[in-house]
């Protein structure tokens, strides 16, 4: 933190970037901010009218009467798929490549806007034929593919609400989401291919559907990706190619209110149960479009590449909706960055002449490591001269990784947009504007125009620059979360807590603003949420999973810093049968890791497992997690342990396996 605040290298936007930029100076940025300050409704109304096709124009911009259940553009009607596809075809972009898809094995297939529109219409017609209507929920459990994007767009076209579940989640996680969202259909694949290996999808869906509560599922639609052997249940399961075969290539969109939910995406919070983050249609789409224009400065000739998965919000906003809504050409990649070798990203940038590249710090850090003693996979061995802008998302990017990215990938000529945002925010909140904002490595700089981000203390009062605090947003914005599906109370309590006065949006992160520049630096989560390789994980979720194992009596989960993954999951376990040692302990640790992998998904597997006869507790029985955090880091405990009931336990827990 100290080092970050002392970071004084400043990188100004390059002159030739500034020339054509959408926001070409700090004056232009300040002007937009001032416009929002002066007339908030007018600012958003202007942008919504300029950027979205409204079937029926809205007459009211923001309705705050039921705050914090804000409504934007509510009486306006529109359709997200129409705004992404039809609009571009009507503008004459039918023959423009919408998606350059590169498969795991390097095979490339392109689709134009016209073809995308036809495929989405066919799929939308097929869904309608199955009886799926506006407002129905559809689970999408697919790998990175054109078909995945078609499935999402087809739902949007008919007003069905999609809920994409990341392909790395387990059957149990999938079932929990199917039940919570009350889905009537699942769209999946036979298998997915990653790093040359087929991984199951359909088998996991089949298992999920046997776990109970999934009786509402009437249809399972399967995209044939590998041709692997999967069971098809008659009357329920069908192949995607069969259901679309005879459908028309046109499909009248469902014109929905701007407030109609476009999707629900589950994310982790500070309890054991993931939250179904509900997003709107109009406000969400508006911000996806504006951030494509402002943060990514998208131009008609750009080749845009966001490496995220459609299972996360980044894939929603910057693969499925944002790039298509602005008529861009984008790369969609099925595989992993290390296959067939760790030069895959650089090779693909060179091959497809990508101009904008948006990835996660974890990927950057792992590729720094992989190329440190292997010239062949170092970005310098590739022609990356097509790049003009880089982006980072999902976790703090440390200044060393920033510098490496800037120099080796961007050739010291591309600005880096370090974009701070969340599943709940729908799109970027705080980020440099590449043609305007001077960049400081490790800082996400300033809020985008119209985003009233601030830092407050525990009572909700502003703190001065230079003093750390809680990151909040003071005014509602169009792409904000609308609700937690099925749990409006949790929505209010999680995001608009009474303690802060009830009107501030609580992001869940700590932050600090620089005394001189007022730039924001995110200091990490202030709740029980971990960020492992940019994946968000609740410690309570992992704890409840562990205590569900028959061997486990008690468990506590904390994070510790990790060079590669940002944070690593560290678990402290008390077994029912006493504390294991030696090979026994190793065996049980592996068993517990696999258990978490099976119950939640491989991304939640703990890195460290430690056993004790007990956990450090206060006399009232509360687990002292702050001590566990110190032990997890391998540091000496210098904090006060006088309230600790059982100090001897600390020595046991220090023993790593
Ligand atoms: O802690 C922040 C971190 O990721 C969290 C949001 O995670 P999720 O909802 O999964 O969305 C990830 C993709 C938008 C935030 O609360 N985070 C995200 N971007 C940054 C970041 N932390 C620091 N800098 C960022 N640029």
Short mmCIF file of C-alpha atoms in Angstrom, two decimals, residues 426-613:
data_model
loop_
_atom_site.label_atom_id
_atom_site.label_comp_id
_atom_site.label_asym_id
_atom_site.label_seq_id
_atom_site.Cartn_x
_atom_site.Cartn_y
_atom_site.Cartn_z
CA UNK A 426 -22.81 -3.77 -14.89
CA UNK A 427 -19.87 -1.93 -16.44
CA UNK A 428 -16.72 0.06 -15.68
CA UNK A 429 -16.93 2.53 -12.80
CA UNK A 430 -13.44 3.87 -12.26
CA UNK A 431 -10.93 3.78 -15.09
CA UNK A 432 -8.51 5.95 -16.99
CA UNK A 433 -9.89 7.26 -20.27
CA UNK A 434 -7.15 6.32 -22.71
CA UNK A 435 -7.14 9.60 -24.64
CA UNK A 436 -7.39 11.82 -21.60
CA UNK A 437 -6.23 10.50 -18.23
CA UNK A 438 -2.55 10.46 -17.26
CA UNK A 439 -1.94 6.97 -15.89
CA UNK A 440 -0.21 5.92 -12.71
CA UNK A 441 0.58 2.19 -12.44
CA UNK A 442 -1.60 0.50 -9.82
CA UNK A 443 -4.31 3.17 -9.78
CA UNK A 444 -7.63 2.89 -11.56
CA UNK A 445 -7.55 6.74 -11.54
CA UNK A 446 -10.91 8.55 -11.73
CA UNK A 447 -14.62 7.68 -11.93
CA UNK A 448 -16.21 7.71 -15.38
CA UNK A 449 -18.46 10.70 -16.12
CA UNK A 450 -21.78 10.34 -14.29
CA UNK A 451 -20.39 7.91 -11.68
CA UNK A 452 -20.40 9.58 -8.28
CA UNK A 453 -17.81 7.40 -6.54
CA UNK A 454 -16.48 8.50 -3.18
CA UNK A 455 -14.68 7.24 -0.09
CA UNK A 456 -16.39 7.40 3.30
CA UNK A 457 -15.79 6.27 6.87
CA UNK A 458 -17.83 3.71 8.78
CA UNK A 459 -20.57 6.24 9.48
CA UNK A 460 -20.88 7.23 5.83
CA UNK A 461 -19.05 10.57 6.13
CA UNK A 462 -16.58 11.63 3.43
CA UNK A 463 -12.93 11.10 4.25
CA UNK A 464 -10.26 13.47 2.95
CA UNK A 465 -7.95 12.43 0.12
CA UNK A 466 -4.95 10.52 1.40
CA UNK A 467 -7.04 8.72 4.00
CA UNK A 468 -8.30 5.21 3.30
CA UNK A 469 -11.96 4.25 3.68
CA UNK A 470 -14.95 2.51 2.19
CA UNK A 471 -15.70 2.84 -1.51
CA UNK A 472 -19.27 3.96 -2.23
CA UNK A 473 -21.30 5.41 -5.08
CA UNK A 474 -23.46 8.34 -4.05
CA UNK A 475 -26.02 8.42 -6.85
CA UNK A 476 -27.77 5.60 -8.70
CA UNK A 477 -26.51 4.97 -12.24
CA UNK A 478 -28.29 3.27 -15.15
CA UNK A 479 -26.44 -0.09 -15.17
CA UNK A 480 -26.55 -0.72 -11.44
CA UNK A 481 -27.88 -3.97 -9.95
CA UNK A 482 -31.67 -3.79 -9.62
CA UNK A 483 -32.26 -6.50 -7.07
CA UNK A 484 -31.04 -9.80 -5.71
CA UNK A 485 -33.27 -12.38 -7.32
CA UNK A 486 -35.76 -13.67 -4.71
CA UNK A 487 -34.16 -11.66 -1.94
CA UNK A 488 -34.97 -7.94 -1.92
CA UNK A 489 -34.10 -7.66 1.80
CA UNK A 490 -30.62 -8.94 1.20
CA UNK A 491 -30.31 -6.47 -1.70
CA UNK A 492 -31.05 -3.54 0.58
CA UNK A 493 -28.89 -4.79 3.45
CA UNK A 494 -25.90 -5.73 1.27
CA UNK A 495 -25.72 -2.66 -0.91
CA UNK A 496 -27.49 0.17 0.92
CA UNK A 497 -26.73 -0.55 4.58
CA UNK A 498 -28.33 1.52 7.31
CA UNK A 499 -24.92 2.06 8.95
CA UNK A 500 -23.89 4.23 6.00
CA UNK A 501 -27.19 6.10 6.01
CA UNK A 502 -29.09 3.85 3.61
CA UNK A 503 -28.56 5.84 0.42
CA UNK A 504 -24.94 5.07 -0.50
CA UNK A 505 -24.19 2.09 -2.74
CA UNK A 506 -21.62 -0.03 -0.90
CA UNK A 507 -19.20 -1.67 -3.29
CA UNK A 508 -17.58 -3.92 -0.67
CA UNK A 509 -14.09 -2.64 -1.42
CA UNK A 510 -11.75 -0.40 0.49
CA UNK A 511 -10.07 2.45 -1.37
CA UNK A 512 -7.89 5.50 -0.95
CA UNK A 513 -7.54 8.65 -3.04
CA UNK A 514 -4.16 10.23 -3.66
CA UNK A 515 -3.66 13.56 -1.90
CA UNK A 516 -2.37 15.34 -4.99
CA UNK A 517 -4.14 13.70 -7.91
CA UNK A 518 -7.36 12.48 -6.19
CA UNK A 519 -6.78 9.20 -8.03
CA UNK A 520 -8.41 6.08 -6.58
CA UNK A 521 -6.48 2.99 -5.59
CA UNK A 522 -8.52 -0.04 -4.60
CA UNK A 523 -7.15 -1.66 -1.46
CA UNK A 524 -9.20 -4.87 -1.62
CA UNK A 525 -12.45 -6.30 -0.27
CA UNK A 526 -13.66 -5.26 3.15
CA UNK A 527 -16.06 -8.19 3.50
CA UNK A 528 -15.63 -11.97 3.56
CA UNK A 529 -15.12 -12.17 -0.17
CA UNK A 530 -11.88 -13.43 -1.70
CA UNK A 531 -10.54 -12.73 -5.16
CA UNK A 532 -8.63 -15.71 -6.48
CA UNK A 533 -7.33 -15.28 -10.03
CA UNK A 534 -10.03 -12.66 -10.53
CA UNK A 535 -12.72 -15.13 -9.45
CA UNK A 536 -14.92 -13.96 -6.67
CA UNK A 537 -15.42 -16.40 -3.83
CA UNK A 538 -17.16 -16.15 -0.46
CA UNK A 539 -15.23 -17.57 2.51
CA UNK A 540 -18.59 -18.60 4.04
CA UNK A 541 -19.47 -20.57 0.92
CA UNK A 542 -16.29 -22.61 1.23
CA UNK A 543 -16.75 -23.00 4.99
CA UNK A 544 -20.27 -24.34 4.65
CA UNK A 545 -19.06 -26.71 1.97
CA UNK A 546 -16.27 -28.01 4.23
CA UNK A 547 -18.46 -28.55 7.27
CA UNK A 548 -20.83 -30.56 5.08
CA UNK A 549 -18.03 -33.13 4.72
CA UNK A 550 -18.61 -36.04 7.15
CA UNK A 551 -15.03 -35.83 8.48
CA UNK A 552 -15.17 -32.15 9.37
CA UNK A 553 -16.28 -30.68 12.68
CA UNK A 554 -15.32 -27.05 12.13
CA UNK A 555 -13.65 -24.98 9.43
CA UNK A 556 -12.52 -21.41 8.91
CA UNK A 557 -11.47 -19.98 5.56
CA UNK A 558 -9.27 -16.94 5.00
CA UNK A 559 -7.31 -15.50 2.10
CA UNK A 560 -3.61 -14.87 1.91
CA UNK A 561 -1.67 -12.92 -0.70
CA UNK A 562 -0.35 -15.00 -3.60
CA UNK A 563 2.07 -13.81 -6.25
CA UNK A 564 0.25 -15.44 -9.10
CA UNK A 565 -3.41 -15.66 -8.17
CA UNK A 566 -3.62 -12.42 -6.18
CA UNK A 567 -5.17 -14.21 -3.24
CA UNK A 568 -5.05 -17.89 -2.27
CA UNK A 569 -7.61 -19.83 -0.25
CA UNK A 570 -6.33 -21.04 3.08
CA UNK A 571 -8.47 -23.33 5.25
CA UNK A 572 -8.16 -24.28 8.89
CA UNK A 573 -9.95 -27.46 9.78
CA UNK A 574 -10.93 -29.33 12.92
CA UNK A 575 -11.79 -32.95 12.20
CA UNK A 576 -14.34 -34.96 14.14
CA UNK A 577 -11.81 -37.74 14.64
CA UNK A 578 -9.00 -35.60 16.05
CA UNK A 579 -6.04 -33.87 14.45
CA UNK A 580 -4.31 -35.94 11.76
CA UNK A 581 -0.54 -35.87 11.28
CA UNK A 582 2.03 -36.97 8.67
CA UNK A 583 0.76 -38.83 5.62
CA UNK A 584 -2.68 -39.08 7.12
CA UNK A 585 -2.96 -35.30 7.21
CA UNK A 586 -1.76 -35.04 3.61
CA UNK A 587 -4.28 -37.63 2.47
CA UNK A 588 -7.19 -35.94 4.20
CA UNK A 589 -6.10 -32.53 2.90
CA UNK A 590 -6.25 -33.87 -0.66
CA UNK A 591 -9.62 -35.41 0.06
CA UNK A 592 -10.96 -32.09 1.34
CA UNK A 593 -9.57 -30.16 -1.64
CA UNK A 594 -11.29 -32.57 -3.99
CA UNK A 595 -14.47 -32.32 -1.97
CA UNK A 596 -14.59 -28.53 -2.40
CA UNK A 597 -13.73 -28.97 -6.09
CA UNK A 598 -16.62 -31.37 -6.50
CA UNK A 599 -19.13 -29.41 -4.42
CA UNK A 600 -18.46 -25.89 -5.71
CA UNK A 601 -16.09 -26.23 -8.66
CA UNK A 602 -12.33 -26.54 -9.23
CA UNK A 603 -11.83 -22.75 -8.90
CA UNK A 604 -12.75 -22.96 -5.20
CA UNK A 605 -10.17 -25.64 -4.28
CA UNK A 606 -8.16 -24.46 -1.25
CA UNK A 607 -4.44 -24.01 -1.69
CA UNK A 608 -3.43 -24.51 1.97
CA UNK A 609 -5.10 -26.89 4.40
CA UNK A 610 -4.09 -26.86 8.06
CA UNK A 611 -5.43 -28.96 10.89
CA UNK A 612 -5.89 -28.17 14.57
CA UNK A 613 -7.59 -29.65 17.63
#
